[in-house]
XYZ file of C-alpha atoms in Angstrom:
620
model
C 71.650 -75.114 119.117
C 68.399 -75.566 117.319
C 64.994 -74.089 118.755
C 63.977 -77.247 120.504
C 66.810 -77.377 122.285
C 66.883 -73.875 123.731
C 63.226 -74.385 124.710
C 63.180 -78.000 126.077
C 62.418 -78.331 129.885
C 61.906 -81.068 132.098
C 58.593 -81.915 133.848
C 57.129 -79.902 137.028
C 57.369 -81.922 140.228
C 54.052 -82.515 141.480
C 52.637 -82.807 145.088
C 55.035 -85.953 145.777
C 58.320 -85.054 143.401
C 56.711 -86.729 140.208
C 55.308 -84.425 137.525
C 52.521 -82.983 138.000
C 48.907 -82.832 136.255
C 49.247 -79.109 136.074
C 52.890 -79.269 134.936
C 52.232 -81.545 131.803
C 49.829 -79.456 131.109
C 52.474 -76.242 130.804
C 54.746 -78.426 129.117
C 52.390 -79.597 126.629
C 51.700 -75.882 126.040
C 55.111 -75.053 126.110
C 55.006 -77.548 123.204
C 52.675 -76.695 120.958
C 53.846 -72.497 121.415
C 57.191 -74.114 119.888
C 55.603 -75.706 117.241
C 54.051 -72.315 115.928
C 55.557 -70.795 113.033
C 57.829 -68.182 113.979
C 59.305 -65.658 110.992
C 63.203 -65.135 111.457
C 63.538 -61.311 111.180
C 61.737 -58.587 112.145
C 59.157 -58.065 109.834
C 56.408 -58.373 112.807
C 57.191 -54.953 113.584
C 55.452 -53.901 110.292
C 52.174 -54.528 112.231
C 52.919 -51.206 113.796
C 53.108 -48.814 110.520
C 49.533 -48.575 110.212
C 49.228 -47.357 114.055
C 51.850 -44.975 113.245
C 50.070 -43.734 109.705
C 46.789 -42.672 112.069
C 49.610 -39.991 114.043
C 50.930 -38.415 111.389
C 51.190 -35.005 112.864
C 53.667 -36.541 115.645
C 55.668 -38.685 112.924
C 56.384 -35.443 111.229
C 57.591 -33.656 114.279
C 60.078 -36.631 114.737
C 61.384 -36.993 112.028
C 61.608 -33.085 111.883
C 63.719 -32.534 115.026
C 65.670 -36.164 114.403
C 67.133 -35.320 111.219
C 67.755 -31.398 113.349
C 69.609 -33.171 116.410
C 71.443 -35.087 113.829
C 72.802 -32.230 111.907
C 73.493 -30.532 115.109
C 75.772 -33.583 116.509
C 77.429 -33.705 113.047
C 78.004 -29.777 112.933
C 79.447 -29.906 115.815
C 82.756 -31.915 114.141
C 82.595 -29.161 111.762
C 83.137 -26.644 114.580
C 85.822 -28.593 116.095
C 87.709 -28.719 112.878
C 87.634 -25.292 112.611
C 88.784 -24.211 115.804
C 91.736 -26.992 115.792
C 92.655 -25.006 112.261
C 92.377 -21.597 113.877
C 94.802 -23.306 117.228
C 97.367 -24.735 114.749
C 97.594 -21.411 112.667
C 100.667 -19.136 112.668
C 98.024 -15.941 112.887
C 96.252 -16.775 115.389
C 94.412 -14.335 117.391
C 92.199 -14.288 120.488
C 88.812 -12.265 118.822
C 88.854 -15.648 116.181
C 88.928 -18.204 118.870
C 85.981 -16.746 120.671
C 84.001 -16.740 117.490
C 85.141 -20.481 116.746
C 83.845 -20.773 120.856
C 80.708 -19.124 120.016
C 80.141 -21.445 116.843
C 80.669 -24.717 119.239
C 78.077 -23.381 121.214
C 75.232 -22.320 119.099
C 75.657 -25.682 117.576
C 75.781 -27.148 121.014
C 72.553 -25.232 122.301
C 70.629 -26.198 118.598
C 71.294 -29.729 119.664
C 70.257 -29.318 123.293
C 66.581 -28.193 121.632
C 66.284 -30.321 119.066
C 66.933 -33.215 120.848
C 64.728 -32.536 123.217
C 62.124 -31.894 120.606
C 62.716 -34.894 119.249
C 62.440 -37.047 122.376
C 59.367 -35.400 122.909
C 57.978 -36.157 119.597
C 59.129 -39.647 119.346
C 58.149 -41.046 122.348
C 54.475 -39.391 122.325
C 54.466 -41.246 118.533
C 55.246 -44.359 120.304
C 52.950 -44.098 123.570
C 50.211 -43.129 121.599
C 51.028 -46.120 118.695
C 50.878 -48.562 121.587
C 48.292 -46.997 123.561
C 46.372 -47.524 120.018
C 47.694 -50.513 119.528
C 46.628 -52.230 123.310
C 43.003 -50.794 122.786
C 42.847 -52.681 119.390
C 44.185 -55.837 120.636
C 41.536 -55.843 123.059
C 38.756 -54.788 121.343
C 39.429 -57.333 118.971
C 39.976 -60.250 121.879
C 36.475 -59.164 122.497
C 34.722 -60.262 119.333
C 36.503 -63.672 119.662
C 33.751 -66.655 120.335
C 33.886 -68.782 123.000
C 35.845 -71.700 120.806
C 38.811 -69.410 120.493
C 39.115 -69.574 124.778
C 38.697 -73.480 124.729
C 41.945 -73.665 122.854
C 43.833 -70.316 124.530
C 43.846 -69.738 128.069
C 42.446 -66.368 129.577
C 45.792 -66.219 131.051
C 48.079 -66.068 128.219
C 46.105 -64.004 126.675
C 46.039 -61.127 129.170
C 50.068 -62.088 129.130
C 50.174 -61.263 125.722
C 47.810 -57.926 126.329
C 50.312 -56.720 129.277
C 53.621 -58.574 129.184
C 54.041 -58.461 125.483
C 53.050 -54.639 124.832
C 54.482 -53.609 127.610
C 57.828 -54.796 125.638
C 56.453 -53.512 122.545
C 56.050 -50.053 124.434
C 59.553 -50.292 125.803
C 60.830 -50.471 122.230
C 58.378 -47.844 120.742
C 59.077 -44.895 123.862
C 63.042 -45.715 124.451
C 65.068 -47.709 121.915
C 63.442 -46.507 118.729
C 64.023 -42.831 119.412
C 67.756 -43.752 120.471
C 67.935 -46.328 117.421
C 66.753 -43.756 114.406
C 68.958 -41.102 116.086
C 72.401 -43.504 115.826
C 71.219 -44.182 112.622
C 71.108 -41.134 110.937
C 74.037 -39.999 112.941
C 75.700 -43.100 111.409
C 74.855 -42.497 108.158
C 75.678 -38.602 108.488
C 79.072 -39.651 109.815
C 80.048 -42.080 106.752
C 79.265 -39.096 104.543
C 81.434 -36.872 106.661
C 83.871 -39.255 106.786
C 84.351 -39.457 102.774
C 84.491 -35.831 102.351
C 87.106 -35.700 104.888
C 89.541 -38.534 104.021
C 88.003 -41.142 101.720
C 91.253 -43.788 102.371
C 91.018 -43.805 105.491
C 86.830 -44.643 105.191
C 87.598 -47.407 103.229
C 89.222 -48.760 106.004
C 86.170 -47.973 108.338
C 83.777 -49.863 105.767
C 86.187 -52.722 105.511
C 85.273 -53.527 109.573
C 81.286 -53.185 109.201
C 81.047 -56.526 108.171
C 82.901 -57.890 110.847
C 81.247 -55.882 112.968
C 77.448 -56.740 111.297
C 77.782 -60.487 111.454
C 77.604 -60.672 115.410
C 74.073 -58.880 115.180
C 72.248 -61.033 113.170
C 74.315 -63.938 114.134
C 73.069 -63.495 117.422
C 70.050 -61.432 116.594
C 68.208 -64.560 115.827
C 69.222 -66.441 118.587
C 68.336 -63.435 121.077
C 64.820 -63.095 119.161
C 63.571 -67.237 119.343
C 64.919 -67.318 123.027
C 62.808 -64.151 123.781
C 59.386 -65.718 121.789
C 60.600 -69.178 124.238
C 60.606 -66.858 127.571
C 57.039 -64.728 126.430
C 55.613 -68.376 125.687
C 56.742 -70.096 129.313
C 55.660 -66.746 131.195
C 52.571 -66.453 129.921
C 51.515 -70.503 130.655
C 52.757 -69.653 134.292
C 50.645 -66.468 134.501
C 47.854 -68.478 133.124
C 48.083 -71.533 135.586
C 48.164 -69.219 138.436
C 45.085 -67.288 137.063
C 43.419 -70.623 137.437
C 44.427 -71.263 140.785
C 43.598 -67.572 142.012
C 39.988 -68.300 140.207
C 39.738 -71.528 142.527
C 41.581 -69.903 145.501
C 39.158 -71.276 147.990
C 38.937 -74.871 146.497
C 42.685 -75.219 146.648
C 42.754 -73.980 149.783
C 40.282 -75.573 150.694
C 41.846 -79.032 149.836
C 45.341 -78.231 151.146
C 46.866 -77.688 147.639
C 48.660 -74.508 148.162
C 52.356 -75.608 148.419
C 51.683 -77.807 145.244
C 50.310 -75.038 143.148
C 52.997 -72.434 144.233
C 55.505 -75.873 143.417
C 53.864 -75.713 139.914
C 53.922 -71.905 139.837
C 57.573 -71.503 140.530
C 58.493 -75.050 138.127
C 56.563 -72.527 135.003
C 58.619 -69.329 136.081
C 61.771 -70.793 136.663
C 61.689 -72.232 133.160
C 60.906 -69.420 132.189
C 64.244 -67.509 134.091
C 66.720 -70.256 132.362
C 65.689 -69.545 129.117
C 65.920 -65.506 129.571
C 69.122 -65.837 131.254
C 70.338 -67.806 127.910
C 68.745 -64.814 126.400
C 70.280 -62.542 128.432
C 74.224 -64.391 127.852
C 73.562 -64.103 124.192
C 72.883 -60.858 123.565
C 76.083 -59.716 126.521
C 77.902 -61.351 123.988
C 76.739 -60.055 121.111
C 77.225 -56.667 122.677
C 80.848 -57.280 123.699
C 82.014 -58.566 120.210
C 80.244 -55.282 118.789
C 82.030 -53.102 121.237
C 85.398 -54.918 120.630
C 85.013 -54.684 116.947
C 83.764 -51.362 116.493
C 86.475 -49.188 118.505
C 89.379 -51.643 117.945
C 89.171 -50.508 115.121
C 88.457 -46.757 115.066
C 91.609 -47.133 117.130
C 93.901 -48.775 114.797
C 92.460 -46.209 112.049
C 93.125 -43.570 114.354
C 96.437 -44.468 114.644
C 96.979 -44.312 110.835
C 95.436 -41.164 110.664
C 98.149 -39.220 113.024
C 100.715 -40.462 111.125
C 98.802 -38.885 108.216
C 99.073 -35.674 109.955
C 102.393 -35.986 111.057
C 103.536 -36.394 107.399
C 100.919 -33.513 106.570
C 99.004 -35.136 104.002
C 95.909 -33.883 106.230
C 95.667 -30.855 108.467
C 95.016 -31.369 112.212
C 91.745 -29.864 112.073
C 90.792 -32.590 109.824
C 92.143 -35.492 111.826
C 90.473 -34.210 114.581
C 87.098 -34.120 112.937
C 87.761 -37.473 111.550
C 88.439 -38.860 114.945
C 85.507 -37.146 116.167
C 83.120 -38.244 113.224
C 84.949 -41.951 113.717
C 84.014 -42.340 117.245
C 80.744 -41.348 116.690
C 79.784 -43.355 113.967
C 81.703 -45.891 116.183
C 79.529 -45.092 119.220
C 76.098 -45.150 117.002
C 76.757 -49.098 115.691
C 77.789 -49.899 119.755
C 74.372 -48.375 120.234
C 72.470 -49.992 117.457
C 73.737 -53.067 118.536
C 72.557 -52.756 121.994
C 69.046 -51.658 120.474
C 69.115 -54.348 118.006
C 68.478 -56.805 121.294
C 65.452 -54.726 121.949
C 64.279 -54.830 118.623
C 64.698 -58.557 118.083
C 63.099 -58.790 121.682
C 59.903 -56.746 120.698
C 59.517 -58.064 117.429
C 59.122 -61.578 119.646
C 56.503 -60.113 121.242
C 54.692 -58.610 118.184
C 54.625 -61.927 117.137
C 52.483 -63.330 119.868
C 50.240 -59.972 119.751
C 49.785 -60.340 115.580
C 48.654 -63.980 116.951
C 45.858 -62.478 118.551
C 45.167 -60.024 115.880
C 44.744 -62.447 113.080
C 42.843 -64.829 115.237
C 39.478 -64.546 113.606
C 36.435 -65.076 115.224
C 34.314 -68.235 114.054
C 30.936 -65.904 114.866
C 30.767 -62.984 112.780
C 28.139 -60.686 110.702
C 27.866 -61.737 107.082
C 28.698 -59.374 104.740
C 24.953 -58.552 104.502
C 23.502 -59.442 107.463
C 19.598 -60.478 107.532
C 17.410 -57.656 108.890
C 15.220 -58.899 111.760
C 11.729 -58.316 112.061
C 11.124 -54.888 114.231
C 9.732 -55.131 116.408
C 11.160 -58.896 118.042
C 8.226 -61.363 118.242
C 10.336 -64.203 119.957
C 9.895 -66.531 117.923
C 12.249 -69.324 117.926
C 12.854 -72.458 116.112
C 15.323 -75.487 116.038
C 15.209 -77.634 113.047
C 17.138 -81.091 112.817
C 20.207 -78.929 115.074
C 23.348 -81.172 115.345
C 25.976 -79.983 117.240
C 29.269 -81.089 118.791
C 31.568 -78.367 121.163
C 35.207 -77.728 119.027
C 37.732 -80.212 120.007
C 35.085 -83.225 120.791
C 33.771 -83.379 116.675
C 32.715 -87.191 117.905
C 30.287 -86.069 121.011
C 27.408 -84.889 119.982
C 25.776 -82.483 122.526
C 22.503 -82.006 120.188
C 21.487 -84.523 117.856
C 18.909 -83.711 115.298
C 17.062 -81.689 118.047
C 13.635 -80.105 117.111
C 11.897 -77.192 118.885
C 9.577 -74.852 118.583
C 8.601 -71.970 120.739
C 5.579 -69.475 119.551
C 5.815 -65.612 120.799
C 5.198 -65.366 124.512
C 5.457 -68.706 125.382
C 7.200 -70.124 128.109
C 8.958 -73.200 127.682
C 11.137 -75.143 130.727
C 13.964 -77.544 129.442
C 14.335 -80.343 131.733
C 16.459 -83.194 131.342
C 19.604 -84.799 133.110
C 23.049 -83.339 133.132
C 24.969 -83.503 129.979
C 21.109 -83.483 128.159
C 22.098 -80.674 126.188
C 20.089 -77.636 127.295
C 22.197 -75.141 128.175
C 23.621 -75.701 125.167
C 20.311 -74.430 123.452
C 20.897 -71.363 125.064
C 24.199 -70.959 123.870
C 23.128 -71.854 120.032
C 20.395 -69.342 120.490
C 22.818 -66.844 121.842
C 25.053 -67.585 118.665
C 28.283 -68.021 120.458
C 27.894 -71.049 118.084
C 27.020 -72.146 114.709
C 25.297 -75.275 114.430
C 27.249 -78.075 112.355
C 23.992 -79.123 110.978
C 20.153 -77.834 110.842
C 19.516 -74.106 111.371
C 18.525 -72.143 114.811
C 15.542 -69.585 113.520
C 14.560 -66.090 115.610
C 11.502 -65.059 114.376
C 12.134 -66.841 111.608
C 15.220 -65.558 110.415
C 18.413 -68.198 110.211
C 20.604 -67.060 112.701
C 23.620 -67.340 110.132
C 22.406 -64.652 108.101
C 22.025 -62.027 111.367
C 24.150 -60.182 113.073
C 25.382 -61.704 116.198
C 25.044 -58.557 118.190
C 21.272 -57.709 116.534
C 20.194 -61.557 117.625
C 21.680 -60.950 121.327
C 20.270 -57.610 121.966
C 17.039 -59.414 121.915
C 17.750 -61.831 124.454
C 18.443 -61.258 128.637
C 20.449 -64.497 130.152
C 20.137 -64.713 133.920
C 22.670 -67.756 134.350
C 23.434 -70.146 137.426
C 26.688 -68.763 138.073
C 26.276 -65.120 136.465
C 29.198 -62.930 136.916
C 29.303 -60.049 138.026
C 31.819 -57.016 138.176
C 33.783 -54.966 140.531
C 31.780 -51.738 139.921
C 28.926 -50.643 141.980
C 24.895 -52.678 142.001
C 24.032 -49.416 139.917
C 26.722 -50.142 137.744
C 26.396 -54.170 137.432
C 22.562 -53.401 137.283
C 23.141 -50.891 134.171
C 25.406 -53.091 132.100
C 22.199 -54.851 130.820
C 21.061 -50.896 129.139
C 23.639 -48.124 129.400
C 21.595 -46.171 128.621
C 19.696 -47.571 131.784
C 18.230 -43.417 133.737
C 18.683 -44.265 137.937
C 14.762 -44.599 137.590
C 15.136 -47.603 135.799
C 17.784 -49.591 137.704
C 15.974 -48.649 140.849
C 12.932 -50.652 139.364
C 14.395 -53.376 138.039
C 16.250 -54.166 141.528
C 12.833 -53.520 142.903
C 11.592 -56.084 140.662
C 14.179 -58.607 141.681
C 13.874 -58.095 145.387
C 17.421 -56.630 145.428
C 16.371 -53.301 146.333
C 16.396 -53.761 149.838
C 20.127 -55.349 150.478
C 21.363 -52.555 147.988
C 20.311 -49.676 149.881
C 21.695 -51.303 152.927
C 25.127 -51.024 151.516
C 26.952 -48.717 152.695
C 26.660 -46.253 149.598
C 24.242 -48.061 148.938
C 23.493 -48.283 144.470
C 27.275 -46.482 144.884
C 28.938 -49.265 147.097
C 32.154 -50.817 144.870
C 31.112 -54.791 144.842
C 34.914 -55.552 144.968
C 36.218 -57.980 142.624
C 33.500 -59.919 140.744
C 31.315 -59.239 143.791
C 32.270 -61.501 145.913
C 31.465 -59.361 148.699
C 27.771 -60.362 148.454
C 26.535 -63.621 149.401
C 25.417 -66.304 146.236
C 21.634 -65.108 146.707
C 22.495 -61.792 146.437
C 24.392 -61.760 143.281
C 21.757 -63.743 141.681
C 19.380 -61.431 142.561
C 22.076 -58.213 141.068
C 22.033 -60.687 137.733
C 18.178 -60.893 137.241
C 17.910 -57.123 137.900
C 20.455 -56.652 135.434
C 18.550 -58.341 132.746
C 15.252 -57.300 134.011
C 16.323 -53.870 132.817
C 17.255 -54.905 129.465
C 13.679 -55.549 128.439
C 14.415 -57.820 125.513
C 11.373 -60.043 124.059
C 13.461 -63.618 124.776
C 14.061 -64.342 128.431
C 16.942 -66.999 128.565
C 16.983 -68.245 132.527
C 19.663 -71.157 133.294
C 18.668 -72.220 137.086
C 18.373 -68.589 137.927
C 16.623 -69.231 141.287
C 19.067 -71.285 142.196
C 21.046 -69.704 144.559
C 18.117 -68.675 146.262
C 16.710 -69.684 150.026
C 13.581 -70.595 150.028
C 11.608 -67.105 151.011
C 13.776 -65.324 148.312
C 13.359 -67.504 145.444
C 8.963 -66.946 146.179
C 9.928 -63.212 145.691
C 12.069 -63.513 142.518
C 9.590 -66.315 141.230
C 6.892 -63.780 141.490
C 9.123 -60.813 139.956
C 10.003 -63.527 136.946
C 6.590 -64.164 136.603
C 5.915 -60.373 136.129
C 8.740 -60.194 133.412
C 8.290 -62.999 131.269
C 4.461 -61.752 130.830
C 4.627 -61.169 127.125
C 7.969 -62.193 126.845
C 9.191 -65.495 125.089
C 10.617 -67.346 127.918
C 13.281 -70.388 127.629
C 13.902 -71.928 131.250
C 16.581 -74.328 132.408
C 14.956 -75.715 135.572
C 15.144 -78.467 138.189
C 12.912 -77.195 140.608
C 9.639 -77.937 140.621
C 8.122 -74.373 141.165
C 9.777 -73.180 138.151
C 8.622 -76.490 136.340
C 4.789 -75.902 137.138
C 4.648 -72.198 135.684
C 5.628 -73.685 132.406
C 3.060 -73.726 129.625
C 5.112 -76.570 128.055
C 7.855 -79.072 129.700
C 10.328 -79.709 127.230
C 11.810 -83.204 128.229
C 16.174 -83.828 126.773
C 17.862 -86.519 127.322
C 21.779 -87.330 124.914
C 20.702 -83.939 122.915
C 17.665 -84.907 121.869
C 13.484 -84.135 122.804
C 12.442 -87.365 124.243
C 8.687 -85.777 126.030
C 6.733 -82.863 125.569
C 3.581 -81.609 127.566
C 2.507 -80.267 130.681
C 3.693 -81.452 134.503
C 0.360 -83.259 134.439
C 0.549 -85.166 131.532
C 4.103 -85.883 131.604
C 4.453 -87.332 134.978
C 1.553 -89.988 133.819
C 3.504 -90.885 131.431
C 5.827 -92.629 133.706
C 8.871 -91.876 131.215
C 11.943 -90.047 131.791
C 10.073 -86.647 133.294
C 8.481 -88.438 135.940
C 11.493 -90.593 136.788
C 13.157 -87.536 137.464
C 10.133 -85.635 139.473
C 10.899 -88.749 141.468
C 14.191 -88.478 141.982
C 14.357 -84.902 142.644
C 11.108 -84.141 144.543
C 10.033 -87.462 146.275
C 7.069 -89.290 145.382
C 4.518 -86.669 146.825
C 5.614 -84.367 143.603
């Protein structure tokens, strides 16, 4: 059955048993995961080597005590062989069989320790390769710009941080210590096997291939319909981390039993194709099994009649048997671990996706040095720029703007006018397609992203917050932030008081994304938070928003204090905010349409004073 048709699946119902919004959207997904290039083998799992080459200590202790357990297992045939000789013989005597007794069990307690050596040392090498491994993945996820999340969900991506290593982690602590042990037990056993009868190893070679073609014959199909099952699961974790977001919306408009309808449509897609998964590889393990000691029992048979005709001692038939079945018992074992290996290297593949996704901010190679200290100067010349995935929507059209050191400049305009997305070119989560974005004169291109940022505090509309304490959301602007300094800055923002009237107060946990406090309160966490950062470029999107009316004349006057000798960039409806500007910076379709103070503008009788209008009646 070709890949398409494994990974097919019908449309989710929606709210009235026709498919639903939320449900094309999966399947479109689903889709487009299919249409990836996959690679058919397992050559994803190379990704791991270099987490492997940074342990080398631990690799060197497994593969120590591996290749000791191994020798062990195999010297313990050798013991059997010789105390089946010393049985059969005519002189037997009691003092030899206790020494043959005492052989089996020094051999027996050497493999007791080494194999617990070796468990020890191969599954630290693998927690700690895929402890290394998760804290790359996301450090790396961090450094992606926002256009990588436009195209990925934050939902299949923390799939593929959690789901998927926690598979590659399976594989790393369990099946590759039990794979590299059948292995060289395998291999130690052929050898065996040659010394001790070479005929009758022919005939144990002549059924590999027989019982080799089920693994990969099935390998594949076992891998694709695991990469199929990672894809589905993580699209279903990702709608519900949308609907979780929006819990109060949805619940809000009755929409529960569709979503969980939706939900369940995305996992149960995601069941059939495991369980087709799951019936492939329970056949692949049967025909191994069948194969494998079929035939160490029809070669077994041969080899009795060998000794009965004494053309090989018992001793030797024994330790044939006993190398037979293990080698026998290693490829039943390898086969079962070959499902986990094909099943991990499916989920490498979706981790290396991540990996090699390359952010489309990053330092040059020689990054400009900016000025020290920051003047705040900033400059837009002739910016064009449309969002990824809408090339023909232009948010900023050969926009122009200047802003000298210290001033403090409010963008006004109606929605969709482009401003915050002057923030967010100034920011650098984004390159301009045309025209260059200037900090103190310095073309953002050439600078680091994280130098430009450091010199810039956002307060935004909606800023979010963590589940730490105040002290901790507060300090996030400065680590290095002494509990002098966050004290001030929430003094500065009027959050002191509510803070201390926690009930740890600065130590009370917020809960998840602090949704214990009400809206004015978080704002007020946010502007203490970059209060404390004391960066030259104030960036504030509508951050007296959330306000009442006696709160936002306290923040307004703490603002006031902290853009004084700051450059200052202000999204702004209200008309408070508006007046403190030295300049009013009028956008309309991404471009400056007025300029000037509140004065001059509204005379004007153009767009600004339309909108003073509109928003604060005529006595504005």
């Amino acid at each position: 059955m070709s890949q398409s048709a494994d990974t097919a699946v019908p449309a989710a119902p929606g709210v009235d048993g026709r498919p639903g919004a939320g449900a094309e959207l999966v399947q479109s997904l689903g889709e487009a995961a299919e249409r990836r290039p996959r690679s058919r083998n397992v050559g994803a799992l190379r990704r791991l080597v270099p987490f492997a080459r940074r342990r080398k200590g631990d690799a060197v202790g497994a593969l120590v005590f591996l290749i000791g357990a191994t020798a062990a297992t195999l010297g313990l045939s050798g013991a059997v062989r010789l105390l089946v000789d010393a049985l059969t013989a005519p002189d037997i005597s009691p003092e030899r069989v206790n020494l043959w007794f005492a052989l089996i069990g020094a051999v027996a307690l050497a493999l007791a320790l080494s194999s617990a050596l070796r468990y020890f040392f191969v599954t630290k090498l693998g927690e700690r390769v895929v402890a290394d491994l998760r804290e790359a993945v996301y450090a790396h996820i961090l450094t992606l710009d926002p256009g990588f999340f436009l195209r990925t969900r934050t939902g299949e991506v923390l799939s593929r941080l959690t789901t998927d290593i926690q598979i590659v982690e399976s594989l790393m602590a369990t099946s590759v210590s039990v794979a590299l042990r059948n292995l060289l037990t395998l291999i130690g056993a052929l050898v065996l096997l040659v010394w001790v009868s070479p005929g009758l190893t022919a005939l144990v070679l002549m059924i590999f291939p027989f019982v080799l073609a089920p693994l990969f014959l099935f390998g594949r199909r076992v891998r694709r319909l695991t990469v199929s099952t990672q894809d589905q699961f993580a699209q279903a974790v990702g709608q519900a981390g949308e609907t979780l977001d929006a819990l109060e919306t949805v619940q809000a408009f009755g929409g529960e039993a569709a979503a969980a309808r939706s939900f369940d449509w995305a996992v149960e897609r995601a069941f059939e194709t495991s369980l087709r998964r799951m019936t492939a590889r329970a056949v692949m393990t049967a025909l191994v099994i069948a194969l494998v000691f079929g035939g160490v029992v029809a070669i077994f048979w041969l080899g009795v009649h060998a000794g009965l005709r004494g053309e090989m001692s018992w001793g030797a038939l024994f330790q044939f048997a006993f190398l037979a079945v293990m080698a026998a018992g290693a490829v039943g074992a390898l086969g079962e671990t070959w499902g986990d290996v094909q099943k991990a290297a499916g989920a490498m593949d979706r981790i290396a996706e991540l990996l090699d996704a390359r952010p489309g901010i990053a330092a040059p190679a020689s990054p400009a040095i900016l000025p020290l200290p920051s003047k705040g100067a900033v400059a837009f010349e002739n910016v064009t720029f449309a969002y990824p995935g809408r090339p023909d929507a232009a948010a900023l059209r050969n926009f122009t703007l200047s802003i000298a050191p210290g001033e403090r400049v409010a963008l006004v305009g109606p929605s969709g006018a482009g401003k915050s997305t002057v923030f967010r070119l100034l920011l650098r989560f984004y390159d301009p397609d045309q025209g260059i974005v200037r900090l103190d004169g310095t073309d953002l291109r050439r600078a680091d992203p994280r130098e430009v940022r450091e010199r810039m505090a956002l307060v935004a509309q909606d800023s979010p917050l963590f589940s730490g304490s105040a002290a901790d959301n507060i300090a996030f602007g400065r680590p290095d932030a002494q509990p002098e300094d966050i004290l001030a800055a929430a003094q500065a923002a009027q959050a002191r008081g509510f803070i201390e009237a926690l009930p740890e107060g600065f130590q009370t946990p917020l809960g998840d994304r602090a949704r214990s406090l009400s809206g004015g309160q978080r704002q007020r966490l946010a502007i203490a938070r970059a209060l404390i950062r004391q960066a030259p470029i104030l960036l504030l999107d509508e951050a007296t928003s959330a306000l009442d009316a006696e709160n936002e004349r306290l923040v307004q006057a703490a603002l006031d204090e902290a853009m004084t000798g700051r450059t200052t960039l202000v999204i702004a409806h209200r008309l408070a905010t508006v007046l403190k500007a030295d300049r009013i910076v009028v956008m309309d379709q991404g471009q400056v349409v007025e300029q000037g103070t509140h004065a001059a503008l509204a005379a004007q009788g153009g767009l600004y004073a339309r909108l003073v209008a509109l928003q604060f009646g005529q006595a504005a």
